[in-house]
Tab-separated table of C-alpha atoms and ligand atoms in Angstrom:
chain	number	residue	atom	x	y	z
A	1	UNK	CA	0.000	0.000	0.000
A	2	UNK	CA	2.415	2.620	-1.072
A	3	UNK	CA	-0.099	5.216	-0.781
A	4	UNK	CA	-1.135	5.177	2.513
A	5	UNK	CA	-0.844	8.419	4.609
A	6	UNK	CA	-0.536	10.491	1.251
A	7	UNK	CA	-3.006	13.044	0.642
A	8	UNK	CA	-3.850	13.351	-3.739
A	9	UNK	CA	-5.743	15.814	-5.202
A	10	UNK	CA	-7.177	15.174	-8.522
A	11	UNK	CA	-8.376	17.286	-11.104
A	12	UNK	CA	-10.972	16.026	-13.582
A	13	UNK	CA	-12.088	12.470	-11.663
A	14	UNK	CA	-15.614	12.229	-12.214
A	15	UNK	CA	-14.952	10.344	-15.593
A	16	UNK	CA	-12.167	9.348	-18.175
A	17	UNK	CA	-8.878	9.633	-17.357
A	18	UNK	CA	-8.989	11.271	-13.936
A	19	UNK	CA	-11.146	8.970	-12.078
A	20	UNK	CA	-8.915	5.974	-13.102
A	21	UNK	CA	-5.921	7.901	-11.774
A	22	UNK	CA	-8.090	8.959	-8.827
A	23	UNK	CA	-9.050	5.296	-8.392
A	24	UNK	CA	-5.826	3.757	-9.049
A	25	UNK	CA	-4.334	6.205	-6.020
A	26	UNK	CA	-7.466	5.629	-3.887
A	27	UNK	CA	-6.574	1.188	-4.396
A	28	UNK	CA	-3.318	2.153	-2.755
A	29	UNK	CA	-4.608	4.038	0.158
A	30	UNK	CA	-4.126	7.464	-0.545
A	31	UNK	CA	-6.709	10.413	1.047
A	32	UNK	CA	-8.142	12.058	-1.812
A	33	UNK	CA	-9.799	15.302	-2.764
A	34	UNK	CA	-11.162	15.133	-6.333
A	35	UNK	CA	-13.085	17.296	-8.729
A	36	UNK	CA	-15.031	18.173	-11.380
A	37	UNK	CA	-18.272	19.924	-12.174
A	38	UNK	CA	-20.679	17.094	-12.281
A	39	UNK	CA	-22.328	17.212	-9.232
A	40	UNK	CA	-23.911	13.522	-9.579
A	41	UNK	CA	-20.639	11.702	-10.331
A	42	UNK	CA	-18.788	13.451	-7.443
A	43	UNK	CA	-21.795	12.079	-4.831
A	44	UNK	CA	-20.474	8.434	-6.086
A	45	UNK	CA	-16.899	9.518	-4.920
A	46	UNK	CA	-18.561	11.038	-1.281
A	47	UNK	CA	-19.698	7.207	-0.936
A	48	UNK	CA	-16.543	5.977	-0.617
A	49	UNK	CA	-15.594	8.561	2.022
A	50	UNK	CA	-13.401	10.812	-0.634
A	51	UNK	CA	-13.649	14.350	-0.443
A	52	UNK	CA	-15.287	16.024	-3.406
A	53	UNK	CA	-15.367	19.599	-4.279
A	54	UNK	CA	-17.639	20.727	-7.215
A	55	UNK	CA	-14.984	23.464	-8.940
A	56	UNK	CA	-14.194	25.020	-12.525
A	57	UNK	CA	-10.417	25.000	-12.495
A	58	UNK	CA	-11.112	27.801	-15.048
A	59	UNK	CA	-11.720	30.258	-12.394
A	60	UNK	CA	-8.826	31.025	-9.721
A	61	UNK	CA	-10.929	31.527	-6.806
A	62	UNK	CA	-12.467	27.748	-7.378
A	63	UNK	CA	-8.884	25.854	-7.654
A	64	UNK	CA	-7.885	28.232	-4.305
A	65	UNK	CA	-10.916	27.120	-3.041
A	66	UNK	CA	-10.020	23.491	-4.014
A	67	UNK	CA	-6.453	23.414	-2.224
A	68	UNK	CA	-7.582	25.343	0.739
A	69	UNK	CA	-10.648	22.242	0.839
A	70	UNK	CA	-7.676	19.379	0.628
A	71	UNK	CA	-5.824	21.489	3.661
A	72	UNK	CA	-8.574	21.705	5.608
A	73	UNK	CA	-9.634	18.132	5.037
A	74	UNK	CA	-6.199	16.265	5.170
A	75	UNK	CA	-4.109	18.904	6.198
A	76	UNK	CA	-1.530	18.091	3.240
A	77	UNK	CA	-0.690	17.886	-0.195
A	78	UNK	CA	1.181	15.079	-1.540
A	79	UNK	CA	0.336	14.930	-4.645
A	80	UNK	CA	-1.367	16.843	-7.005
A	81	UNK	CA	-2.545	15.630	-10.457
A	82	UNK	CA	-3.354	18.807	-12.960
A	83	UNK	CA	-5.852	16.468	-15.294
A	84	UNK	CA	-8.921	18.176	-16.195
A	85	UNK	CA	-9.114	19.192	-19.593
A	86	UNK	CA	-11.574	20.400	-22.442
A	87	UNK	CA	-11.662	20.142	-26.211
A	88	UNK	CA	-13.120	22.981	-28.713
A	89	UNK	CA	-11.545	21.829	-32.096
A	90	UNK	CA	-11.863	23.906	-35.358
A	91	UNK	CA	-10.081	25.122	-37.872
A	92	UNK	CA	-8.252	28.612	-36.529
A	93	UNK	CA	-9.980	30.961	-39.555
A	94	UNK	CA	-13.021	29.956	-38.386
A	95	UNK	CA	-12.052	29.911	-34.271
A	96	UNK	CA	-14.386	31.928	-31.863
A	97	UNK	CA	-12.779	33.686	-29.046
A	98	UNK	CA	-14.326	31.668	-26.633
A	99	UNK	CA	-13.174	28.283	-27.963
A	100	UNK	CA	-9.720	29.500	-27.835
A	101	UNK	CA	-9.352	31.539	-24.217
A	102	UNK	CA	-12.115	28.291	-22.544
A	103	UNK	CA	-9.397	25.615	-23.709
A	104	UNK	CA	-6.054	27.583	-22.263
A	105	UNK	CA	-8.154	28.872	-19.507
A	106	UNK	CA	-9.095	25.320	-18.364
A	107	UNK	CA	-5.979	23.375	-19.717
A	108	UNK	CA	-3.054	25.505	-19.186
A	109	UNK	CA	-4.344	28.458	-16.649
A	110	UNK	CA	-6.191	26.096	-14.486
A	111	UNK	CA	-3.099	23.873	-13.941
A	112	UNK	CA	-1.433	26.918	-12.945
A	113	UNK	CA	-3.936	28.111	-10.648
A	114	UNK	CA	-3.481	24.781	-8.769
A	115	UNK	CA	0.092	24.773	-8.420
A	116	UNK	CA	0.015	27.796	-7.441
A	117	UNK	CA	-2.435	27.333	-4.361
A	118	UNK	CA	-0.406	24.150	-3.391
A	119	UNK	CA	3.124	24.917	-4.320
A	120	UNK	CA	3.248	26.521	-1.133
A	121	UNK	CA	2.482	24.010	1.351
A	122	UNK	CA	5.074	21.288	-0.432
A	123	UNK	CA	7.775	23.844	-0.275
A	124	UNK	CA	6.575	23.885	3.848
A	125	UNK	CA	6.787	20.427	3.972
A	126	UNK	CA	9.820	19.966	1.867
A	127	UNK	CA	8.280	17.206	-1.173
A	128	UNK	CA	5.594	16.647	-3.361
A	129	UNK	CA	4.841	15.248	-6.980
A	130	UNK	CA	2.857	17.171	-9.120
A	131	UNK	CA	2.005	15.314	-12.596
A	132	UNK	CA	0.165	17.414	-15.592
A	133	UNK	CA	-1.870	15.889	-18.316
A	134	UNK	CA	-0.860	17.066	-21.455
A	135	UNK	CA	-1.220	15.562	-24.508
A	136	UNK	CA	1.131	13.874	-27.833
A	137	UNK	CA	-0.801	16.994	-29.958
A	138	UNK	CA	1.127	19.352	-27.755
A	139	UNK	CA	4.045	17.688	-29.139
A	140	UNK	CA	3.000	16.855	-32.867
A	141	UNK	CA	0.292	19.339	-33.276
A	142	UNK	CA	-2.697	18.499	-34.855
A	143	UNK	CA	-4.980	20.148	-37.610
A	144	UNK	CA	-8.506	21.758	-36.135
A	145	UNK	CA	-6.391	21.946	-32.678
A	146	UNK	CA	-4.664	25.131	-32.437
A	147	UNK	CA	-5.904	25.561	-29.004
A	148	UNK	CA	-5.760	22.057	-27.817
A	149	UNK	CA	-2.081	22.068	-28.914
A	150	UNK	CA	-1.023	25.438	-27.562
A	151	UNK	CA	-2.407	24.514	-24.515
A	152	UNK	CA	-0.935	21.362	-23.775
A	153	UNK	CA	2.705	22.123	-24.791
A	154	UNK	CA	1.931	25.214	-22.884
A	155	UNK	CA	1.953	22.744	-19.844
A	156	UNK	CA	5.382	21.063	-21.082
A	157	UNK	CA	6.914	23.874	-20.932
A	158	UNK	CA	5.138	24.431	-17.103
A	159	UNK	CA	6.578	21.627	-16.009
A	160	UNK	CA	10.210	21.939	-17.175
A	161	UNK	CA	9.840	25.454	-15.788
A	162	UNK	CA	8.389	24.562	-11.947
A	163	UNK	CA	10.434	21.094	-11.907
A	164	UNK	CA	13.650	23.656	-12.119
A	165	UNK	CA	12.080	26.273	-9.427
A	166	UNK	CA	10.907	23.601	-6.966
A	167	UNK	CA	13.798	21.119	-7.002
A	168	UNK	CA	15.654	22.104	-4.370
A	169	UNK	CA	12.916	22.107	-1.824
A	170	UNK	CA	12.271	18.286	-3.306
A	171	UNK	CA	9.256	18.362	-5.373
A	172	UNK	CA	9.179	16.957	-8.503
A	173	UNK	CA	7.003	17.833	-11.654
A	174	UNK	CA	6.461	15.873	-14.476
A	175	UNK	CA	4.280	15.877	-17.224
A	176	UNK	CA	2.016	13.038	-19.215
A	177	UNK	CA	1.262	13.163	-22.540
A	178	UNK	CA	-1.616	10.560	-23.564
A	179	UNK	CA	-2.196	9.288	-27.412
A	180	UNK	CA	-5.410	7.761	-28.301
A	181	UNK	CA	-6.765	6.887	-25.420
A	182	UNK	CA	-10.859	5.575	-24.983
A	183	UNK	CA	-12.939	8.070	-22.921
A	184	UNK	CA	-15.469	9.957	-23.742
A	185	UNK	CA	-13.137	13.054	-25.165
A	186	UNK	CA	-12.606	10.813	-27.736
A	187	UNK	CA	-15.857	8.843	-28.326
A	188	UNK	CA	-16.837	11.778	-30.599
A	189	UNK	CA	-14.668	11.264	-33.153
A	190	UNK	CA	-15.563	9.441	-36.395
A	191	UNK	CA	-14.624	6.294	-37.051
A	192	UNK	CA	-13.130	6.712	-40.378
A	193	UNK	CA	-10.586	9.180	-38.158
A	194	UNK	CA	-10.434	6.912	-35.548
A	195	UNK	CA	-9.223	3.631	-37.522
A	196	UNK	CA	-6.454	6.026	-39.368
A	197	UNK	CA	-4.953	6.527	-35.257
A	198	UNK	CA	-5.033	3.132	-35.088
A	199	UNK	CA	-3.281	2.153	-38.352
A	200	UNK	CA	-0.206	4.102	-36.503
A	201	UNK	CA	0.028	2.577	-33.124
A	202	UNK	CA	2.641	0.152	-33.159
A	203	UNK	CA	1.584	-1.770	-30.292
A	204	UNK	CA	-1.976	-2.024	-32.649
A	205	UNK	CA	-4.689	-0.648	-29.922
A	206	UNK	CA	-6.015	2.162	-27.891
A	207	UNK	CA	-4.907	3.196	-24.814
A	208	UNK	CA	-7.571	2.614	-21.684
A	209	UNK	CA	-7.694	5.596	-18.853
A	210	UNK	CA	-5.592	2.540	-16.475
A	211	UNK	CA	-3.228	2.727	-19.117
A	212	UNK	CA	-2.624	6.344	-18.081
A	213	UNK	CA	-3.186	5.784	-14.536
A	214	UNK	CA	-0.785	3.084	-13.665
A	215	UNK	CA	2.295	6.047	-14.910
A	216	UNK	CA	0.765	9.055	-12.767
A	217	UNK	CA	0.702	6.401	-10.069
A	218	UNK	CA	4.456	5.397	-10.407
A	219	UNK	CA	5.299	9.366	-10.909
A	220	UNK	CA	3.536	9.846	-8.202
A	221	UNK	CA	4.796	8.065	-5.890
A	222	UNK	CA	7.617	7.979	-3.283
A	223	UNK	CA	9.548	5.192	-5.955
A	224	UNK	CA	10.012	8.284	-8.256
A	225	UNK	CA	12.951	9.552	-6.519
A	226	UNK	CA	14.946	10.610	-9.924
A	227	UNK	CA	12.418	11.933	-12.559
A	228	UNK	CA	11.377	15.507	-12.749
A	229	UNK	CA	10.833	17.848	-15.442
A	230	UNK	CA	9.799	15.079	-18.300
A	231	UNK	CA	7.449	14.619	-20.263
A	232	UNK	CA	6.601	10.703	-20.474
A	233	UNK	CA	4.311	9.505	-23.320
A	234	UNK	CA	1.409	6.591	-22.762
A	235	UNK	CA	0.581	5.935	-27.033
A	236	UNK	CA	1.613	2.591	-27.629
A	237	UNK	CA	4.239	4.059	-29.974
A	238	UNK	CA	1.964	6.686	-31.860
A	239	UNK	CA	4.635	8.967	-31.768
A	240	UNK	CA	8.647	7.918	-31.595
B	301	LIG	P1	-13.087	13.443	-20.377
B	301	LIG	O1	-13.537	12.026	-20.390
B	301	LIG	O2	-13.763	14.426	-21.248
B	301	LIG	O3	-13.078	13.953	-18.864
B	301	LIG	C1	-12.675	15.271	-18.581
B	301	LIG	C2	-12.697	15.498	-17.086
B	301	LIG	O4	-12.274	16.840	-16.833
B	301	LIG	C3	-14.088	15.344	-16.502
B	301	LIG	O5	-13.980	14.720	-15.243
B	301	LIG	C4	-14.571	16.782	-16.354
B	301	LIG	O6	-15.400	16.892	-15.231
B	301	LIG	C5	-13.250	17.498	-16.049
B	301	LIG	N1	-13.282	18.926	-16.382
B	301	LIG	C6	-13.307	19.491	-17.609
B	301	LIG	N2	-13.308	20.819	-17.510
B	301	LIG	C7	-13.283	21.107	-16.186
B	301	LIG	C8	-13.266	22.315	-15.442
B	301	LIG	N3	-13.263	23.512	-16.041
B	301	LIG	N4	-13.225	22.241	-14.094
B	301	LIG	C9	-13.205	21.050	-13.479
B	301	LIG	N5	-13.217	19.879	-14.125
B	301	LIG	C10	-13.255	19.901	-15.464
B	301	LIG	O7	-11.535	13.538	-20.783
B	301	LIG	P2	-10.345	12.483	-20.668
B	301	LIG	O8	-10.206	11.842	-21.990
B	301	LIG	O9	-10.479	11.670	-19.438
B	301	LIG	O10	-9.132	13.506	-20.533
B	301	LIG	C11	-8.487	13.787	-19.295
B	301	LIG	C12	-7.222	14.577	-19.593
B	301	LIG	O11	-6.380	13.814	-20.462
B	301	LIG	C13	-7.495	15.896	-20.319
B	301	LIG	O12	-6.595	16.882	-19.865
B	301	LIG	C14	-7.182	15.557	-21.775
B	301	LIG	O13	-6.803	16.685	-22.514
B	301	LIG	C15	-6.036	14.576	-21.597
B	301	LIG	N6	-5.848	13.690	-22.760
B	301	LIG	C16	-6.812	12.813	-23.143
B	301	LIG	C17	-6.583	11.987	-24.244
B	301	LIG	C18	-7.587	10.982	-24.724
B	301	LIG	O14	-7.302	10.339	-25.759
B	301	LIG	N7	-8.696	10.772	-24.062
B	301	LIG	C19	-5.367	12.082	-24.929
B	301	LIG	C20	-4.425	13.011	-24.509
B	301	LIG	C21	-4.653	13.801	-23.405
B	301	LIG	P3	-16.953	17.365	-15.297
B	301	LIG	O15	-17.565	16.765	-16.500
B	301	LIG	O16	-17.494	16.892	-13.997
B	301	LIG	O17	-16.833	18.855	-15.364
């Protein structure tokens, strides 16, 4: 149980990607603080005695409001997992304001926001891992994802830049960067689109959100004594 007496935040857990993170941390004993805006998916969390907080990470005050919650609660942060994230894809001549500043604001500013209501208490207590979710389009690009893409290599570049800032008072920062991976972000797309992603995964299938979950878990941890500042890739080879 390599979790136990950690305290995890997570961003993002009432589906997808976060919850199996949140889960996968929760199987090891962690305390946890998730979420999300989805007020009936965060009452399944309160069941099993998690604390929930329904929060926009979009908005500063919320993600204040969700560290000072996990403080209150648990009266540390171990570990905090930047995951939630957003879509708006379209082709940039055609690109409302809104679909552009709602995707930074939620995948780059909102990760931001967090660390920046934690990073304090880990300095305090002298460690911490925080993980971001970024994405392989933040290293590749992609066409109709201008925002997507500037967001999530927005968050690479985050994480080199707070790995090298918190170092010394032992925190380490790392990044994820997901391929194709089955949740509901991607469910949308068609399949025509979908079977070309697959054609170029070496290792010949999606990804699952445990997939994901079993890295942040290992990055999270106290075994991750020696990696900060990287940006790790779960895509079965999509991109080498
Ligand atoms: P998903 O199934 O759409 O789930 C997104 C999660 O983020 C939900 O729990 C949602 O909660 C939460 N969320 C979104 N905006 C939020 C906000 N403003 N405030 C609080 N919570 C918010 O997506 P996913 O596929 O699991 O993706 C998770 C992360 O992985 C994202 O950052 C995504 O960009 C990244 N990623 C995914 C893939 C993929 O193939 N799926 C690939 C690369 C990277 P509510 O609905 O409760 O608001």
């Amino acid at each position: 149980m390599s979790m136990i007496d950690k305290v995890a935040v997570v961003t993002g857990a009432t589906r997808g990607i976060g919850r199996a993170i949140a889960e996968r941390l929760q199987a090891d004993g962690a305390s946890l603080v998730v979420c999300g805006r989805d007020a009936a998916r965060l009452k399944d969390w309160e069941q099993s005695g998690v604390v929930t907080v329904k929060a926009d990470i979009a908005d500063p005050d919320a993600a204040a409001g969700l560290v000072k919650t996990a403080l209150d609660s648990w009266g540390r942060i171990d570990i905090l997992v930047n995951n939630a994230g957003i879509t708006r894809d379209g082709f940039l001549m055609r690109m409302p304001d809104n679909d552009w500043n709602d995707v930074l604001r939620t995948n780059l500013s909102g990760a931001f926001y967090l660390c920046r209501a934690a990073i304090r208490s880990m300095m305090k207590q002298r460690s911490g891992h925080i993980v971001n979710i970024s994405s392989v389009i933040g290293v590749t690009g992609n066409a109709g994802q201008t925002n997507y893409a500037a967001s999530k290599a927005g968050l690479i570049g985050f994480t080199k830049a707070l790995a090298r800032e918190t170092a010394q008072r032992g925190i380490l920062v790392n990044a994820v960067a997901p391929g194709y991976i089955e949740t509901d972000m991607t469910e949308a797309m068609a399949d025509k689109h979908r079977e070309a992603i697959l054609q170029q995964i070496p290792l010949g299938r999606t990804g699952t959100p445990q997939d994901v979950a079993d890295l942040v878990h290992f990055l999270a941890s106290d075994r991750n004594r020696y990696i900060t500042g990287q940006t790790i890739h779960v895509d079965g080879g999509l991109v080498i």
